[in-house]
Amino acid sequence: GAVVSQHPSWVICKSGTSVKIECRSLDFQATTMFWYRQFPKQSLMLMATSNEGSKATYEQGVEKDKFLINHASLTLSTLTVTSAHPEDSSFYICSARRVAGAPLDDEQFFGPGTRLTVL
Amino acid sequence: AQKITQTQPGMFVQEKEAVTLDCTYDTSDPSYGLFWYKQPSSGEMIFLIYQGSYDQQNATEGRYSLNFQKARKSANLVISASQLGDSAMYFCAMREVNTGNQFYFGTGTSLTVIP
């Protein structure tokens, strides 16, 4: 299957700093990528839909100024957590959509996730 | 209303036995897909099996099968011959074509395989 990478796989930062997480589709072009957040022992919560060349669409309750998303190319989307605080500590997972002929046949591939710890 | 409901927070199964993980869904979109993912402690989401809303037959992938009951809106995962490596979180998910193909995830079921 297709491969989606995330970098870094884990990061520890001080409160108040910004952290950038990259999501790359390695062997296909992805016009749409998704960013999820997962707290321990909980489900994945969709944060935003990242569209290449346009602004991201954020889910209700997600601060767009806090979680900046840039989808600058067909293989790269970045999530920047600005002025991170301990409550932002979480597991962040991206997925990339590979478009098929029919919408129901579209495939989504998940990255391995990034574990963020804010001290 | 919840799009995906998984009512079993935790399940135990004896090694080599079969286990069924429950999943019900809610949608009015005639075009949708149902997925099961395994998430081990490492965190990666491992795709297991997929069922399209128009598929007539239940999906099977090796030891995994999906019991698709469209009228009841259920999509239970059956794991046959459980192995110790099957211990993980399992998430049921749905994707609706009319909502831009975004995923809706259930709350997950933690499966523990007992030797």
PDB file of C-alpha atoms in Angstrom:
ATOM      1  CA  GLY A   1       0.000   0.000   0.000  1.00  0.00           C
ATOM      2  CA  ALA A   2       0.901   3.651  -0.189  1.00  0.00           C
ATOM      3  CA  VAL A   3       3.139   5.212   2.421  1.00  0.00           C
ATOM      4  CA  VAL A   4       2.585   8.328   4.455  1.00  0.00           C
ATOM      5  CA  SER A   5       5.359   9.581   6.688  1.00  0.00           C
ATOM      6  CA  GLN A   6       5.326  11.976   9.601  1.00  0.00           C
ATOM      7  CA  HIS A   7       8.214  13.880  11.052  1.00  0.00           C
ATOM      8  CA  PRO A   8       9.145  14.019  13.810  1.00  0.00           C
ATOM      9  CA  SER A   9       7.824  10.829  15.354  1.00  0.00           C
ATOM     10  CA  TRP A  10       8.089  12.395  18.772  1.00  0.00           C
ATOM     11  CA  VAL A  11       8.973  15.804  20.120  1.00  0.00           C
ATOM     12  CA  ILE A  12       9.391  17.371  23.524  1.00  0.00           C
ATOM     13  CA  CYS A  13       9.284  21.138  23.775  1.00  0.00           C
ATOM     14  CA  LYS A  14       9.037  23.888  26.326  1.00  0.00           C
ATOM     15  CA  SER A  15       5.824  25.731  26.978  1.00  0.00           C
ATOM     16  CA  GLY A  16       5.479  28.774  24.732  1.00  0.00           C
ATOM     17  CA  THR A  17       7.459  27.427  21.810  1.00  0.00           C
ATOM     18  CA  SER A  18       6.077  26.409  18.429  1.00  0.00           C
ATOM     19  CA  VAL A  19       6.343  22.960  16.947  1.00  0.00           C
ATOM     20  CA  LYS A  20       5.992  21.981  13.295  1.00  0.00           C
ATOM     21  CA  ILE A  21       4.884  18.497  12.270  1.00  0.00           C
ATOM     22  CA  GLU A  22       5.256  17.342   8.667  1.00  0.00           C
ATOM     23  CA  CYS A  23       3.060  14.870   6.844  1.00  0.00           C
ATOM     24  CA  ARG A  24       4.268  13.531   3.509  1.00  0.00           C
ATOM     25  CA  SER A  25       2.704  11.197   0.996  1.00  0.00           C
ATOM     26  CA  LEU A  26       5.715   9.335  -0.357  1.00  0.00           C
ATOM     27  CA  ASP A  27       4.426   7.654  -3.486  1.00  0.00           C
ATOM     28  CA  PHE A  28       1.275   9.463  -4.512  1.00  0.00           C
ATOM     29  CA  GLN A  29      -0.072  12.975  -4.762  1.00  0.00           C
ATOM     30  CA  ALA A  30      -2.574  13.987  -2.140  1.00  0.00           C
ATOM     31  CA  THR A  31      -4.738  17.027  -2.739  1.00  0.00           C
ATOM     32  CA  THR A  32      -6.399  16.384   0.590  1.00  0.00           C
ATOM     33  CA  MET A  33      -4.819  15.493   3.893  1.00  0.00           C
ATOM     34  CA  PHE A  34      -6.419  15.247   7.306  1.00  0.00           C
ATOM     35  CA  TRP A  35      -5.043  16.017  10.757  1.00  0.00           C
ATOM     36  CA  TYR A  36      -6.245  14.146  13.821  1.00  0.00           C
ATOM     37  CA  ARG A  37      -5.547  14.418  17.498  1.00  0.00           C
ATOM     38  CA  GLN A  38      -5.714  11.512  19.890  1.00  0.00           C
ATOM     39  CA  PHE A  39      -5.588  11.661  23.669  1.00  0.00           C
ATOM     40  CA  PRO A  40      -4.541   8.542  25.622  1.00  0.00           C
ATOM     41  CA  LYS A  41      -7.072   5.749  25.445  1.00  0.00           C
ATOM     42  CA  GLN A  42      -9.406   7.845  23.328  1.00  0.00           C
ATOM     43  CA  SER A  43     -10.447   7.896  19.726  1.00  0.00           C
ATOM     44  CA  LEU A  44      -9.052   9.978  16.884  1.00  0.00           C
ATOM     45  CA  MET A  45     -10.639  13.388  16.642  1.00  0.00           C
ATOM     46  CA  LEU A  46     -10.521  15.183  13.318  1.00  0.00           C
ATOM     47  CA  MET A  47      -8.939  18.601  13.722  1.00  0.00           C
ATOM     48  CA  ALA A  48      -8.887  19.893  10.168  1.00  0.00           C
ATOM     49  CA  THR A  49      -8.946  19.045   6.501  1.00  0.00           C
ATOM     50  CA  SER A  50      -5.949  20.306   4.599  1.00  0.00           C
ATOM     51  CA  ASN A  51      -6.446  21.129   0.916  1.00  0.00           C
ATOM     52  CA  GLU A  52      -3.519  21.762  -1.394  1.00  0.00           C
ATOM     53  CA  GLY A  53      -3.359  25.355  -2.490  1.00  0.00           C
ATOM     54  CA  SER A  54      -6.184  26.605  -0.301  1.00  0.00           C
ATOM     55  CA  LYS A  55      -7.017  27.253   3.313  1.00  0.00           C
ATOM     56  CA  ALA A  56      -7.608  24.394   5.660  1.00  0.00           C
ATOM     57  CA  THR A  57     -11.074  23.623   6.948  1.00  0.00           C
ATOM     58  CA  TYR A  58     -11.118  23.383  10.728  1.00  0.00           C
ATOM     59  CA  GLU A  59     -13.547  21.383  12.813  1.00  0.00           C
ATOM     60  CA  GLN A  60     -15.667  23.155  15.359  1.00  0.00           C
ATOM     61  CA  GLY A  61     -13.749  23.986  18.496  1.00  0.00           C
ATOM     62  CA  VAL A  62     -10.285  23.814  16.906  1.00  0.00           C
ATOM     63  CA  GLU A  63      -8.430  27.123  17.051  1.00  0.00           C
ATOM     64  CA  LYS A  64      -7.049  27.856  13.616  1.00  0.00           C
ATOM     65  CA  ASP A  65      -4.606  30.434  14.987  1.00  0.00           C
ATOM     66  CA  LYS A  66      -3.275  27.848  17.395  1.00  0.00           C
ATOM     67  CA  PHE A  67      -2.981  24.998  14.926  1.00  0.00           C
ATOM     68  CA  LEU A  68      -1.649  26.387  11.667  1.00  0.00           C
ATOM     69  CA  ILE A  69      -1.958  24.111   8.655  1.00  0.00           C
ATOM     70  CA  ASN A  70      -0.133  24.624   5.390  1.00  0.00           C
ATOM     71  CA  HIS A  71      -0.567  22.320   2.411  1.00  0.00           C
ATOM     72  CA  ALA A  72       2.015  23.831   0.111  1.00  0.00           C
ATOM     73  CA  SER A  73       2.491  20.927  -2.258  1.00  0.00           C
ATOM     74  CA  LEU A  74       0.728  17.788  -3.394  1.00  0.00           C
ATOM     75  CA  THR A  75       2.880  15.652  -1.114  1.00  0.00           C
ATOM     76  CA  LEU A  76       3.351  17.782   1.981  1.00  0.00           C
ATOM     77  CA  SER A  77       1.111  19.196   4.669  1.00  0.00           C
ATOM     78  CA  THR A  78       2.411  20.752   7.863  1.00  0.00           C
ATOM     79  CA  LEU A  79       0.759  21.328  11.211  1.00  0.00           C
ATOM     80  CA  THR A  80       2.323  23.979  13.422  1.00  0.00           C
ATOM     81  CA  VAL A  81       1.281  24.095  17.057  1.00  0.00           C
ATOM     82  CA  THR A  82       1.927  27.700  18.025  1.00  0.00           C
ATOM     83  CA  SER A  83       2.788  28.772  21.562  1.00  0.00           C
ATOM     84  CA  ALA A  84       2.394  25.224  22.769  1.00  0.00           C
ATOM     85  CA  HIS A  85       1.170  24.533  26.296  1.00  0.00           C
ATOM     86  CA  PRO A  86       1.030  21.307  28.311  1.00  0.00           C
ATOM     87  CA  GLU A  87      -2.623  20.780  27.367  1.00  0.00           C
ATOM     88  CA  ASP A  88      -1.513  20.527  23.722  1.00  0.00           C
ATOM     89  CA  SER A  89       0.411  17.371  24.565  1.00  0.00           C
ATOM     90  CA  SER A  90      -1.141  14.655  22.488  1.00  0.00           C
ATOM     91  CA  PHE A  91      -0.666  12.180  19.670  1.00  0.00           C
ATOM     92  CA  TYR A  92      -1.139  13.835  16.279  1.00  0.00           C
ATOM     93  CA  ILE A  93      -1.882  11.680  13.240  1.00  0.00           C
ATOM     94  CA  CYS A  94      -2.237  12.723   9.634  1.00  0.00           C
ATOM     95  CA  SER A  95      -3.817  10.883   6.760  1.00  0.00           C
ATOM     96  CA  ALA A  96      -3.587  11.454   3.028  1.00  0.00           C
ATOM     97  CA  ARG A  97      -6.302  10.740   0.522  1.00  0.00           C
ATOM     98  CA  ARG A  98      -5.500   9.077  -2.766  1.00  0.00           C
ATOM     99  CA  VAL A  99      -8.221   9.850  -5.267  1.00  0.00           C
ATOM    100  CA  ALA A 100      -9.689   6.989  -7.290  1.00  0.00           C
ATOM    101  CA  GLY A 101     -12.130   7.039 -10.174  1.00  0.00           C
ATOM    102  CA  ALA A 102     -15.193   7.005  -7.955  1.00  0.00           C
ATOM    103  CA  PRO A 103     -15.363   8.851  -4.603  1.00  0.00           C
ATOM    104  CA  LEU A 104     -16.287   5.682  -2.742  1.00  0.00           C
ATOM    105  CA  ASP A 105     -13.081   4.084  -3.986  1.00  0.00           C
ATOM    106  CA  ASP A 106     -10.835   6.828  -2.638  1.00  0.00           C
ATOM    107  CA  GLU A 107      -8.236   5.465  -0.265  1.00  0.00           C
ATOM    108  CA  GLN A 108      -6.820   7.079   2.845  1.00  0.00           C
ATOM    109  CA  PHE A 109      -3.463   6.233   4.294  1.00  0.00           C
ATOM    110  CA  PHE A 110      -2.444   7.133   7.793  1.00  0.00           C
ATOM    111  CA  GLY A 111       0.906   8.386   8.948  1.00  0.00           C
ATOM    112  CA  PRO A 112       2.605   6.748  11.931  1.00  0.00           C
ATOM    113  CA  GLY A 113       1.774   9.665  14.216  1.00  0.00           C
ATOM    114  CA  THR A 114       3.739  12.256  16.185  1.00  0.00           C
ATOM    115  CA  ARG A 115       3.785  12.255  19.955  1.00  0.00           C
ATOM    116  CA  LEU A 116       4.039  15.794  21.296  1.00  0.00           C
ATOM    117  CA  THR A 117       4.941  16.476  24.905  1.00  0.00           C
ATOM    118  CA  VAL A 118       4.935  20.067  26.100  1.00  0.00           C
ATOM    119  CA  LEU A 119       6.743  20.668  29.366  1.00  0.00           C
TER     120      LEU A 119
ATOM    121  CA  ALA B   1     -25.900  11.554  17.212  1.00  0.00           C
ATOM    122  CA  GLN B   2     -22.855   9.344  17.133  1.00  0.00           C
ATOM    123  CA  LYS B   3     -21.898   8.280  13.652  1.00  0.00           C
ATOM    124  CA  ILE B   4     -20.031   5.203  14.870  1.00  0.00           C
ATOM    125  CA  THR B   5     -20.756   3.334  18.078  1.00  0.00           C
ATOM    126  CA  GLN B   6     -18.514   0.723  19.632  1.00  0.00           C
ATOM    127  CA  THR B   7     -20.098  -0.529  22.822  1.00  0.00           C
ATOM    128  CA  GLN B   8     -17.267  -2.739  24.053  1.00  0.00           C
ATOM    129  CA  PRO B   9     -14.511  -0.704  25.713  1.00  0.00           C
ATOM    130  CA  GLY B  10     -12.555  -3.848  26.497  1.00  0.00           C
ATOM    131  CA  MET B  11     -12.631  -7.463  25.376  1.00  0.00           C
ATOM    132  CA  PHE B  12     -10.694 -10.572  26.338  1.00  0.00           C
ATOM    133  CA  VAL B  13     -10.265 -13.655  24.198  1.00  0.00           C
ATOM    134  CA  GLN B  14      -8.374 -16.884  24.642  1.00  0.00           C
ATOM    135  CA  GLU B  15      -5.567 -17.507  22.178  1.00  0.00           C
ATOM    136  CA  LYS B  16      -6.737 -19.461  19.103  1.00  0.00           C
ATOM    137  CA  GLU B  17     -10.368 -18.597  19.759  1.00  0.00           C
ATOM    138  CA  ALA B  18     -12.519 -16.312  17.601  1.00  0.00           C
ATOM    139  CA  VAL B  19     -13.748 -12.920  18.813  1.00  0.00           C
ATOM    140  CA  THR B  20     -16.326 -10.465  17.508  1.00  0.00           C
ATOM    141  CA  LEU B  21     -15.932  -6.734  17.978  1.00  0.00           C
ATOM    142  CA  ASP B  22     -19.170  -4.797  17.616  1.00  0.00           C
ATOM    143  CA  CYS B  23     -19.739  -1.678  15.549  1.00  0.00           C
ATOM    144  CA  THR B  24     -22.935   0.112  14.597  1.00  0.00           C
ATOM    145  CA  TYR B  25     -23.168   3.173  12.415  1.00  0.00           C
ATOM    146  CA  ASP B  26     -25.575   5.928  11.548  1.00  0.00           C
ATOM    147  CA  THR B  27     -25.843   7.531   8.147  1.00  0.00           C
ATOM    148  CA  SER B  28     -28.391   8.650   5.605  1.00  0.00           C
ATOM    149  CA  ASP B  29     -25.834   8.727   2.815  1.00  0.00           C
ATOM    150  CA  PRO B  30     -26.353   5.749   0.460  1.00  0.00           C
ATOM    151  CA  SER B  31     -22.662   5.812  -0.446  1.00  0.00           C
ATOM    152  CA  TYR B  32     -20.345   5.057   2.427  1.00  0.00           C
ATOM    153  CA  GLY B  33     -17.463   2.846   3.400  1.00  0.00           C
ATOM    154  CA  LEU B  34     -16.811   1.021   6.637  1.00  0.00           C
ATOM    155  CA  PHE B  35     -13.329   0.316   7.939  1.00  0.00           C
ATOM    156  CA  TRP B  36     -11.610  -1.423  10.772  1.00  0.00           C
ATOM    157  CA  TYR B  37      -8.199  -0.326  12.010  1.00  0.00           C
ATOM    158  CA  LYS B  38      -5.875  -1.848  14.562  1.00  0.00           C
ATOM    159  CA  GLN B  39      -3.801   0.463  16.723  1.00  0.00           C
ATOM    160  CA  PRO B  40      -1.049  -1.227  18.740  1.00  0.00           C
ATOM    161  CA  SER B  41       0.755   0.572  21.535  1.00  0.00           C
ATOM    162  CA  SER B  42       3.138   2.124  18.997  1.00  0.00           C
ATOM    163  CA  GLY B  43       0.240   4.278  17.804  1.00  0.00           C
ATOM    164  CA  GLU B  44       0.243   3.544  14.094  1.00  0.00           C
ATOM    165  CA  MET B  45      -3.135   2.921  12.502  1.00  0.00           C
ATOM    166  CA  ILE B  46      -3.064  -0.400  10.695  1.00  0.00           C
ATOM    167  CA  PHE B  47      -5.779  -0.929   8.096  1.00  0.00           C
ATOM    168  CA  LEU B  48      -7.494  -4.297   8.476  1.00  0.00           C
ATOM    169  CA  ILE B  49     -10.589  -4.492   6.323  1.00  0.00           C
ATOM    170  CA  TYR B  50     -13.019  -2.451   4.243  1.00  0.00           C
ATOM    171  CA  GLN B  51     -16.682  -2.840   3.298  1.00  0.00           C
ATOM    172  CA  GLY B  52     -18.402  -0.586   0.773  1.00  0.00           C
ATOM    173  CA  SER B  53     -22.076   0.181   1.171  1.00  0.00           C
ATOM    174  CA  TYR B  54     -22.880  -1.387  -2.182  1.00  0.00           C
ATOM    175  CA  ASP B  55     -20.879  -4.542  -1.620  1.00  0.00           C
ATOM    176  CA  GLN B  56     -23.123  -7.589  -1.652  1.00  0.00           C
ATOM    177  CA  GLN B  57     -20.725  -9.929   0.080  1.00  0.00           C
ATOM    178  CA  ASN B  58     -19.073  -9.615   3.462  1.00  0.00           C
ATOM    179  CA  ALA B  59     -15.445  -8.560   3.231  1.00  0.00           C
ATOM    180  CA  THR B  60     -12.740 -10.964   4.315  1.00  0.00           C
ATOM    181  CA  GLU B  61      -8.997 -10.477   4.696  1.00  0.00           C
ATOM    182  CA  GLY B  62      -7.163 -13.475   6.046  1.00  0.00           C
ATOM    183  CA  ARG B  63      -8.240 -13.983   9.663  1.00  0.00           C
ATOM    184  CA  TYR B  64     -10.416 -10.889   9.563  1.00  0.00           C
ATOM    185  CA  SER B  65     -13.976 -10.817   8.318  1.00  0.00           C
ATOM    186  CA  LEU B  66     -16.577  -8.114   8.473  1.00  0.00           C
ATOM    187  CA  ASN B  67     -20.133  -9.126   9.295  1.00  0.00           C
ATOM    188  CA  PHE B  68     -22.044  -6.470   7.348  1.00  0.00           C
ATOM    189  CA  GLN B  69     -25.722  -6.208   8.278  1.00  0.00           C
ATOM    190  CA  LYS B  70     -26.884  -3.225   6.253  1.00  0.00           C
ATOM    191  CA  ALA B  71     -30.478  -3.140   7.490  1.00  0.00           C
ATOM    192  CA  ARG B  72     -29.291  -3.176  11.086  1.00  0.00           C
ATOM    193  CA  LYS B  73     -26.457  -0.749  10.290  1.00  0.00           C
ATOM    194  CA  SER B  74     -23.877  -2.952  11.896  1.00  0.00           C
ATOM    195  CA  ALA B  75     -20.378  -3.846  10.764  1.00  0.00           C
ATOM    196  CA  ASN B  76     -18.889  -6.229  13.293  1.00  0.00           C
ATOM    197  CA  LEU B  77     -15.308  -7.410  12.970  1.00  0.00           C
ATOM    198  CA  VAL B  78     -14.630 -11.084  13.459  1.00  0.00           C
ATOM    199  CA  ILE B  79     -11.088 -12.187  14.209  1.00  0.00           C
ATOM    200  CA  SER B  80     -10.604 -15.912  13.910  1.00  0.00           C
ATOM    201  CA  ALA B  81      -7.856 -17.919  15.597  1.00  0.00           C
ATOM    202  CA  SER B  82      -6.717 -15.058  17.825  1.00  0.00           C
ATOM    203  CA  GLN B  83      -3.011 -14.568  18.322  1.00  0.00           C
ATOM    204  CA  LEU B  84      -1.124 -12.796  21.096  1.00  0.00           C
ATOM    205  CA  GLY B  85      -0.108 -10.138  18.579  1.00  0.00           C
ATOM    206  CA  ASP B  86      -3.754  -9.244  18.074  1.00  0.00           C
ATOM    207  CA  SER B  87      -3.794  -7.481  21.440  1.00  0.00           C
ATOM    208  CA  ALA B  88      -4.393  -3.817  20.566  1.00  0.00           C
ATOM    209  CA  MET B  89      -7.025  -1.122  20.233  1.00  0.00           C
ATOM    210  CA  TYR B  90      -9.474  -1.634  17.386  1.00  0.00           C
ATOM    211  CA  PHE B  91     -11.323   1.223  15.780  1.00  0.00           C
ATOM    212  CA  CYS B  92     -14.341   1.048  13.532  1.00  0.00           C
ATOM    213  CA  ALA B  93     -14.648   3.963  11.113  1.00  0.00           C
ATOM    214  CA  MET B  94     -17.011   5.196   8.462  1.00  0.00           C
ATOM    215  CA  ARG B  95     -16.502   7.436   5.507  1.00  0.00           C
ATOM    216  CA  GLU B  96     -19.427   9.146   3.792  1.00  0.00           C
ATOM    217  CA  VAL B  97     -19.076  10.331   0.228  1.00  0.00           C
ATOM    218  CA  ASN B  98     -21.398  13.296   0.751  1.00  0.00           C
ATOM    219  CA  THR B  99     -19.359  14.742   3.619  1.00  0.00           C
ATOM    220  CA  GLY B 100     -16.127  14.952   1.676  1.00  0.00           C
ATOM    221  CA  ASN B 101     -14.946  11.479   2.506  1.00  0.00           C
ATOM    222  CA  GLN B 102     -13.795  12.387   6.002  1.00  0.00           C
ATOM    223  CA  PHE B 103     -13.536   9.579   8.534  1.00  0.00           C
ATOM    224  CA  TYR B 104     -15.718   9.178  11.581  1.00  0.00           C
ATOM    225  CA  PHE B 105     -14.162   6.961  14.227  1.00  0.00           C
ATOM    226  CA  GLY B 106     -15.720   4.975  17.010  1.00  0.00           C
ATOM    227  CA  THR B 107     -14.388   5.111  20.557  1.00  0.00           C
ATOM    228  CA  GLY B 108     -12.477   1.891  20.102  1.00  0.00           C
ATOM    229  CA  THR B 109     -12.308  -1.533  21.719  1.00  0.00           C
ATOM    230  CA  SER B 110      -9.260  -2.704  23.599  1.00  0.00           C
ATOM    231  CA  LEU B 111      -8.671  -6.370  22.821  1.00  0.00           C
ATOM    232  CA  THR B 112      -6.492  -8.533  25.017  1.00  0.00           C
ATOM    233  CA  VAL B 113      -5.562 -12.024  23.888  1.00  0.00           C
ATOM    234  CA  ILE B 114      -4.893 -14.366  26.784  1.00  0.00           C
ATOM    235  CA  PRO B 115      -2.355 -17.170  26.327  1.00  0.00           C
TER     236      PRO B 115
END
